[in-house]
mmCIF file of C-alpha atoms in Angstrom:
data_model
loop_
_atom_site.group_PDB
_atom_site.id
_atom_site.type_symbol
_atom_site.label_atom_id
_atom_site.label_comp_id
_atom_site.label_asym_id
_atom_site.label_seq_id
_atom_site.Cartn_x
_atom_site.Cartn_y
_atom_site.Cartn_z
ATOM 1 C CA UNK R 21 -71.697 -39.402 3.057
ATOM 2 C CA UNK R 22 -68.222 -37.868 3.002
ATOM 3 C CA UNK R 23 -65.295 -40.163 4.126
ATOM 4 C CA UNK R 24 -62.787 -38.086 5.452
ATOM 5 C CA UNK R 25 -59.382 -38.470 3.600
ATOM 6 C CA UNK R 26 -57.374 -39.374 7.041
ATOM 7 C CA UNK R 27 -59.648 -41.770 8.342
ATOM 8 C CA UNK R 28 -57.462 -44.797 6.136
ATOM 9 C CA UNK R 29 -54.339 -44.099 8.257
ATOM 10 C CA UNK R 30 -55.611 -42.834 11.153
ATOM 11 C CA UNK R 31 -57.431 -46.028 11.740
ATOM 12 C CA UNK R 32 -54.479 -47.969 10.336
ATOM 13 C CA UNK R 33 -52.731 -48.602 13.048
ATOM 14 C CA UNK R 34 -55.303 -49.565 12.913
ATOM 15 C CA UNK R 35 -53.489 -49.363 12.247
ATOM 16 C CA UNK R 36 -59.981 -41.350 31.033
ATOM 17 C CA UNK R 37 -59.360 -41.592 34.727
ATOM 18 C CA UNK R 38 -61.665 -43.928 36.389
ATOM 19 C CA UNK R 39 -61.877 -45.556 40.166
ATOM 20 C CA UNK R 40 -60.528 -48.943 39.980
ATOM 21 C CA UNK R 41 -62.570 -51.473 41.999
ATOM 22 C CA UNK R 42 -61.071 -52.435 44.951
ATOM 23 C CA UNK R 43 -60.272 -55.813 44.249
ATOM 24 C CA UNK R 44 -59.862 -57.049 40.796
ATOM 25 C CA UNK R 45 -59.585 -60.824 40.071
ATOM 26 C CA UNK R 46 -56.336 -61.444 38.471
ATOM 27 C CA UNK R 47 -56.889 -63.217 35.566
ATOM 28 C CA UNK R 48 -54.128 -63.729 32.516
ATOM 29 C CA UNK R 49 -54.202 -62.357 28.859
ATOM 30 C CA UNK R 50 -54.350 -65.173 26.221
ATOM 31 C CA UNK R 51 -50.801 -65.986 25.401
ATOM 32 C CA UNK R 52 -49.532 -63.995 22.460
ATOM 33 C CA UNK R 53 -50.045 -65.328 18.887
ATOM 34 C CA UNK R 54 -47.792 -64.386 15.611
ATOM 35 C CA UNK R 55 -50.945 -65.003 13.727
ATOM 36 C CA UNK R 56 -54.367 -63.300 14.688
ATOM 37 C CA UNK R 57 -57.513 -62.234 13.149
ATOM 38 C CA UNK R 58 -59.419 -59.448 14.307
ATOM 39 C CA UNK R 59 -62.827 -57.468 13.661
ATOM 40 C CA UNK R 60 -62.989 -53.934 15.172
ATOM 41 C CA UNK R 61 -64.251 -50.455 15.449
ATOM 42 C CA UNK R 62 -62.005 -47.447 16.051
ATOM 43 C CA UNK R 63 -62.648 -43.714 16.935
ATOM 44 C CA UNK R 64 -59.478 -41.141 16.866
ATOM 45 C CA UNK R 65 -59.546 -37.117 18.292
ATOM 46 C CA UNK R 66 -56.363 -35.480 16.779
ATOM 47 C CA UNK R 67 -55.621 -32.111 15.955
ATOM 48 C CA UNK R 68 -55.181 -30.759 12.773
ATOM 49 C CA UNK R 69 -54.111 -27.060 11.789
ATOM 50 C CA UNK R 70 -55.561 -26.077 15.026
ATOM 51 C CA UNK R 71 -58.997 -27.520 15.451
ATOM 52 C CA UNK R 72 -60.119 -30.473 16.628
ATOM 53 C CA UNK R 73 -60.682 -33.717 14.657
ATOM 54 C CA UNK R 74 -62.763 -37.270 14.756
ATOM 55 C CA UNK R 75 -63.262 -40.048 12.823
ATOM 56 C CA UNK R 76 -64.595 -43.488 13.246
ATOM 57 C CA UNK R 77 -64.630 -46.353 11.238
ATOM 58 C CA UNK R 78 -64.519 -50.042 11.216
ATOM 59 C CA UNK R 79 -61.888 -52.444 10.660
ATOM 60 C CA UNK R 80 -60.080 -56.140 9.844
ATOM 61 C CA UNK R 81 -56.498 -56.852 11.108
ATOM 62 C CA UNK R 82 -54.895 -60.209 9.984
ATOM 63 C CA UNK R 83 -51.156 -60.450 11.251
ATOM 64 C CA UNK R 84 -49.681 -63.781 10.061
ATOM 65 C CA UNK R 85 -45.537 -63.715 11.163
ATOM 66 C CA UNK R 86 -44.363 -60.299 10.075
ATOM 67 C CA UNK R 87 -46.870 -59.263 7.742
ATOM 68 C CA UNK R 88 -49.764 -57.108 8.425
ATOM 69 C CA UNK R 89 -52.987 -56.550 6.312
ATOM 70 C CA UNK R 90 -55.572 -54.111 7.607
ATOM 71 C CA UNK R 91 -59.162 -53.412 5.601
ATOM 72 C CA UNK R 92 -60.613 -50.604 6.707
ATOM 73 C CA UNK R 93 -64.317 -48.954 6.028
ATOM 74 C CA UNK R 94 -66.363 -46.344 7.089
ATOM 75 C CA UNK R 95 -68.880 -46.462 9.878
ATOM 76 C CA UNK R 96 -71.865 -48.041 7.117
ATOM 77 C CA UNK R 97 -69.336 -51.059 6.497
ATOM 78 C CA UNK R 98 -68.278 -48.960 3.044
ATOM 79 C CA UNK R 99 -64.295 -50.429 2.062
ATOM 80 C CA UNK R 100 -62.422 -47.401 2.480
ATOM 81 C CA UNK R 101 -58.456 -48.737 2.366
ATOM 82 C CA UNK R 102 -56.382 -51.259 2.450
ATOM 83 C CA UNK R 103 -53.304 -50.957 4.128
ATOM 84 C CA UNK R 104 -50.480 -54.177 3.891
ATOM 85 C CA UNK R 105 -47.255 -53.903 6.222
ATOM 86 C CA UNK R 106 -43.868 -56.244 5.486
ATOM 87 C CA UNK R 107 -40.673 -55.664 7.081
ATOM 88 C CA UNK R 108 -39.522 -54.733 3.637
ATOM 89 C CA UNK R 109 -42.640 -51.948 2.893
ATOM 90 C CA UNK R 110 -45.977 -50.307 3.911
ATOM 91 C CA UNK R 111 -48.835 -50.040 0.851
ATOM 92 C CA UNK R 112 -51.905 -48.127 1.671
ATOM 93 C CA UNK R 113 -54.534 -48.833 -1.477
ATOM 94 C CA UNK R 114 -57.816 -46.300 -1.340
ATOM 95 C CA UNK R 115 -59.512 -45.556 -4.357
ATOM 96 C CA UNK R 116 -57.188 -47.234 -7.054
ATOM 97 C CA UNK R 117 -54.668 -45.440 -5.654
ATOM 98 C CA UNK R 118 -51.236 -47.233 -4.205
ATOM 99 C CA UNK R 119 -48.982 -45.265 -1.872
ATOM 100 C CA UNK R 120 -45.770 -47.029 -0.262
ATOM 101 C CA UNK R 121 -43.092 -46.558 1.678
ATOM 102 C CA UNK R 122 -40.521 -48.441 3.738
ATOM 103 C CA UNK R 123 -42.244 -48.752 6.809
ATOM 104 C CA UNK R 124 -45.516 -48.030 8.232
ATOM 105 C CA UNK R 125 -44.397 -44.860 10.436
ATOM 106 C CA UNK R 126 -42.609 -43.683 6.994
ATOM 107 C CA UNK R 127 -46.295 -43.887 5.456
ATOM 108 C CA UNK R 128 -47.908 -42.204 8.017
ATOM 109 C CA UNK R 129 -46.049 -39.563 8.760
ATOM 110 C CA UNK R 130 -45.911 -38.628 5.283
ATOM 111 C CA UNK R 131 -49.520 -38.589 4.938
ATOM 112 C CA UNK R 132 -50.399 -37.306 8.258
ATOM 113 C CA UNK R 133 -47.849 -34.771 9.181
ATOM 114 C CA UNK R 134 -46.746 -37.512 12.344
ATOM 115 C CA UNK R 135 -46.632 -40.862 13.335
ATOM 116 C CA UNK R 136 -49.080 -43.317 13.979
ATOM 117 C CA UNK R 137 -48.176 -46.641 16.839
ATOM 118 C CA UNK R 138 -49.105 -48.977 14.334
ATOM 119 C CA UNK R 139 -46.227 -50.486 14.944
ATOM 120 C CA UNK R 140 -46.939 -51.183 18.465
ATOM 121 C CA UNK R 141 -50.569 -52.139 17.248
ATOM 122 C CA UNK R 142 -49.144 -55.341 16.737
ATOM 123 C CA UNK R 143 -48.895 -55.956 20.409
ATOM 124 C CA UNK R 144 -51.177 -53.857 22.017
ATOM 125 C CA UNK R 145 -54.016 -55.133 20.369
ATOM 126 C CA UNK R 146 -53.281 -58.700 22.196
ATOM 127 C CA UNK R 147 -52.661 -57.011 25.660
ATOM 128 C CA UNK R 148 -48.625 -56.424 25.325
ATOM 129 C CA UNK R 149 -46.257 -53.844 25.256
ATOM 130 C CA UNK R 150 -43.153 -52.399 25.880
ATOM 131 C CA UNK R 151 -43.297 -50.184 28.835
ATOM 132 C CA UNK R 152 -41.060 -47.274 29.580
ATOM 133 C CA UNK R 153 -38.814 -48.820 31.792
ATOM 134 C CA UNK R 154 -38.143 -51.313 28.549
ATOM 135 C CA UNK R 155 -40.146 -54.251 30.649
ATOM 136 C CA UNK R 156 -42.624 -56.828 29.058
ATOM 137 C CA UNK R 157 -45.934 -55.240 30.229
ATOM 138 C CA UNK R 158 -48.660 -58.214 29.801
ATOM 139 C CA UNK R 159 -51.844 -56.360 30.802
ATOM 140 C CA UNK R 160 -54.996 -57.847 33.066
ATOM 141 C CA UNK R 161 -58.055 -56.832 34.519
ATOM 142 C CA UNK R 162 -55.910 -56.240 37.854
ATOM 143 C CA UNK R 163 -52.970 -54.513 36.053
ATOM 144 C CA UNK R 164 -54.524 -52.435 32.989
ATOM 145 C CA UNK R 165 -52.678 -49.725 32.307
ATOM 146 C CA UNK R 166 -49.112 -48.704 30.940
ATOM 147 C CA UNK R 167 -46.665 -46.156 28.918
ATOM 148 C CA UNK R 168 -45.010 -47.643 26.256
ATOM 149 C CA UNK R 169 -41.162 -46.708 25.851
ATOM 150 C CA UNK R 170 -42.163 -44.783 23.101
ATOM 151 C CA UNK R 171 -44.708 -42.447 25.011
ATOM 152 C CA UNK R 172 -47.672 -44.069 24.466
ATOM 153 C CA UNK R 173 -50.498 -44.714 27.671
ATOM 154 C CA UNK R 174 -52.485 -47.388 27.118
ATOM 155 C CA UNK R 175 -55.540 -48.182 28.903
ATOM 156 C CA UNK R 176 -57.149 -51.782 29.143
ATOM 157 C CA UNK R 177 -60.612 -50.278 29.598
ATOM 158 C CA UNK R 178 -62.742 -53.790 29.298
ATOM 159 C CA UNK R 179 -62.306 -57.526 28.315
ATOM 160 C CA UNK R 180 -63.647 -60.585 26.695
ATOM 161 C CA UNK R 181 -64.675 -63.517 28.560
ATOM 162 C CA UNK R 182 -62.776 -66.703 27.639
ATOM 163 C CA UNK R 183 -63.975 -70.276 28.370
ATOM 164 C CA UNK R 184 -60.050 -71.136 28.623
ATOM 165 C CA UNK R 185 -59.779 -69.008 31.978
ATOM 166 C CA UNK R 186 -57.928 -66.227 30.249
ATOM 167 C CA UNK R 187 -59.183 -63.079 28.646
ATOM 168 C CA UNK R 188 -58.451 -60.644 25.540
ATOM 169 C CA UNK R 189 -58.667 -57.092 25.256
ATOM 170 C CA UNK R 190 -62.296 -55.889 24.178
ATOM 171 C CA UNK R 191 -61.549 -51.799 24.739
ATOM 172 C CA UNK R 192 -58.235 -50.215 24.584
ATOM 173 C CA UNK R 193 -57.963 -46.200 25.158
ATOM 174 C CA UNK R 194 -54.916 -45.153 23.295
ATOM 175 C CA UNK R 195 -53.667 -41.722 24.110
ATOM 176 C CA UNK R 196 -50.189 -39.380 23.433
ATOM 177 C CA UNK R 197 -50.130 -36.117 25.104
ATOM 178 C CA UNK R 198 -48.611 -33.622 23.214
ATOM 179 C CA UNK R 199 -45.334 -32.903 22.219
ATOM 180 C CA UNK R 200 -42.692 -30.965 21.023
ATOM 181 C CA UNK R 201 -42.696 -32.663 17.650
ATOM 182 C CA UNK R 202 -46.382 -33.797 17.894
ATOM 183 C CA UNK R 203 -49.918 -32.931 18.063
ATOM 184 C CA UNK R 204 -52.123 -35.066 21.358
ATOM 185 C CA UNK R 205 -53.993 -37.760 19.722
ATOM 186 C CA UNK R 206 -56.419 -40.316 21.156
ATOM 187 C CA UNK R 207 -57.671 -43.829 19.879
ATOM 188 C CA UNK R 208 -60.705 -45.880 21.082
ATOM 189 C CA UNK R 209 -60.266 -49.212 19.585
ATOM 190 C CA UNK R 210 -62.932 -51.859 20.735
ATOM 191 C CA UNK R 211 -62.485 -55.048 19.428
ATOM 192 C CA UNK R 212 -65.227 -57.444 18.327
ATOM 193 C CA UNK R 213 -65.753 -60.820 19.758
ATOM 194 C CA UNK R 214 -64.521 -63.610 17.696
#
């Protein structure tokens, strides 16, 4: 099976219009945590030179303080990359092969051709963000959906039952329309039950 060669920073980071019911329980997103573990599978339509892309994979996201290390592998369970963030760096290891820069966007917009929200990743994936307006967004089943300050929409599509009365993300639609300086690009990140 052939991996293709952007799926490691695509996913890296790793890092849709529907009718909302018409009620919607309000219930609150776990409190945020500097240090998480997470198990996932992503999916990512880009364009490249043109045409239309896709790839899918699977993927590990530990974030203890500042640091970031993401394992990602192919849709079989193959290792594909590893990718560490720092505040000081950004490694990306595939195939005995190191490549680093100073920060994640750096990394992947040297590889890619443009930038990745990996960055905001570190948020999003616990049901935060920065909205436009510069606001803490904390997203709900009753409030799901939000544009970063940075352009980003994000889309709380689905959520995990906790016994604690509050909930986590499960599905998180991901989009970027595009731009002057940048191709559309959309993410599908659905994150595995602890």
């Amino acid at each position: 099976m052939k991996i293709h060669p952007l799926l490691p920073l695509v996913c890296a980071a790793l890092l849709s219009a529907c009718a909302a019911p018409a009620r919607v329980p309000e219930v609150p997103v776990a409190a945020y945590r500097e240090a998480i573990e997470l198990n996932g599978r992503l999916s990512v339509n880009y364009t490249r030179d043109g045409a239309p892309e896709t790839l899918s994979g699977k993927f590990n996201w530990v974030q203890a303080g500042e640091r970031v290390d993401v394992s990602l592998a192919s849709p079989l369970g193959q290792t594909i990359a590893k990718i560490t963030v720092t505040p000081r760096e950004a490694t990306l290891v595939q195939s005995d092969m190191a490549r680093t820069a100073p920060d994640i966007d750096t990394l992947t917009a040297e590889t890619l051709g443009w930038r990745l929200p990996v960055a905001g990743l570190r948020d999003w994936l616990q049901g935060y963000a920065t909205a436009q307006d510069g606001s803490r967004f904390v997203a709900s089943p009753a409030n799901s959906e939000v544009v970063t300050r940075d352009g980003w929409r994000l889309r709380y599509v689905s959520w995990q039952d906790q016994a604690a009365g509050t909930v986590q993300p499960k599905r998180i639609d991901v989009s970027r329309p595009a731009g002057a300086q940048s191709e559309a690009l959309e993410i599908r990140i659905v994150i595995d039950p602890a």
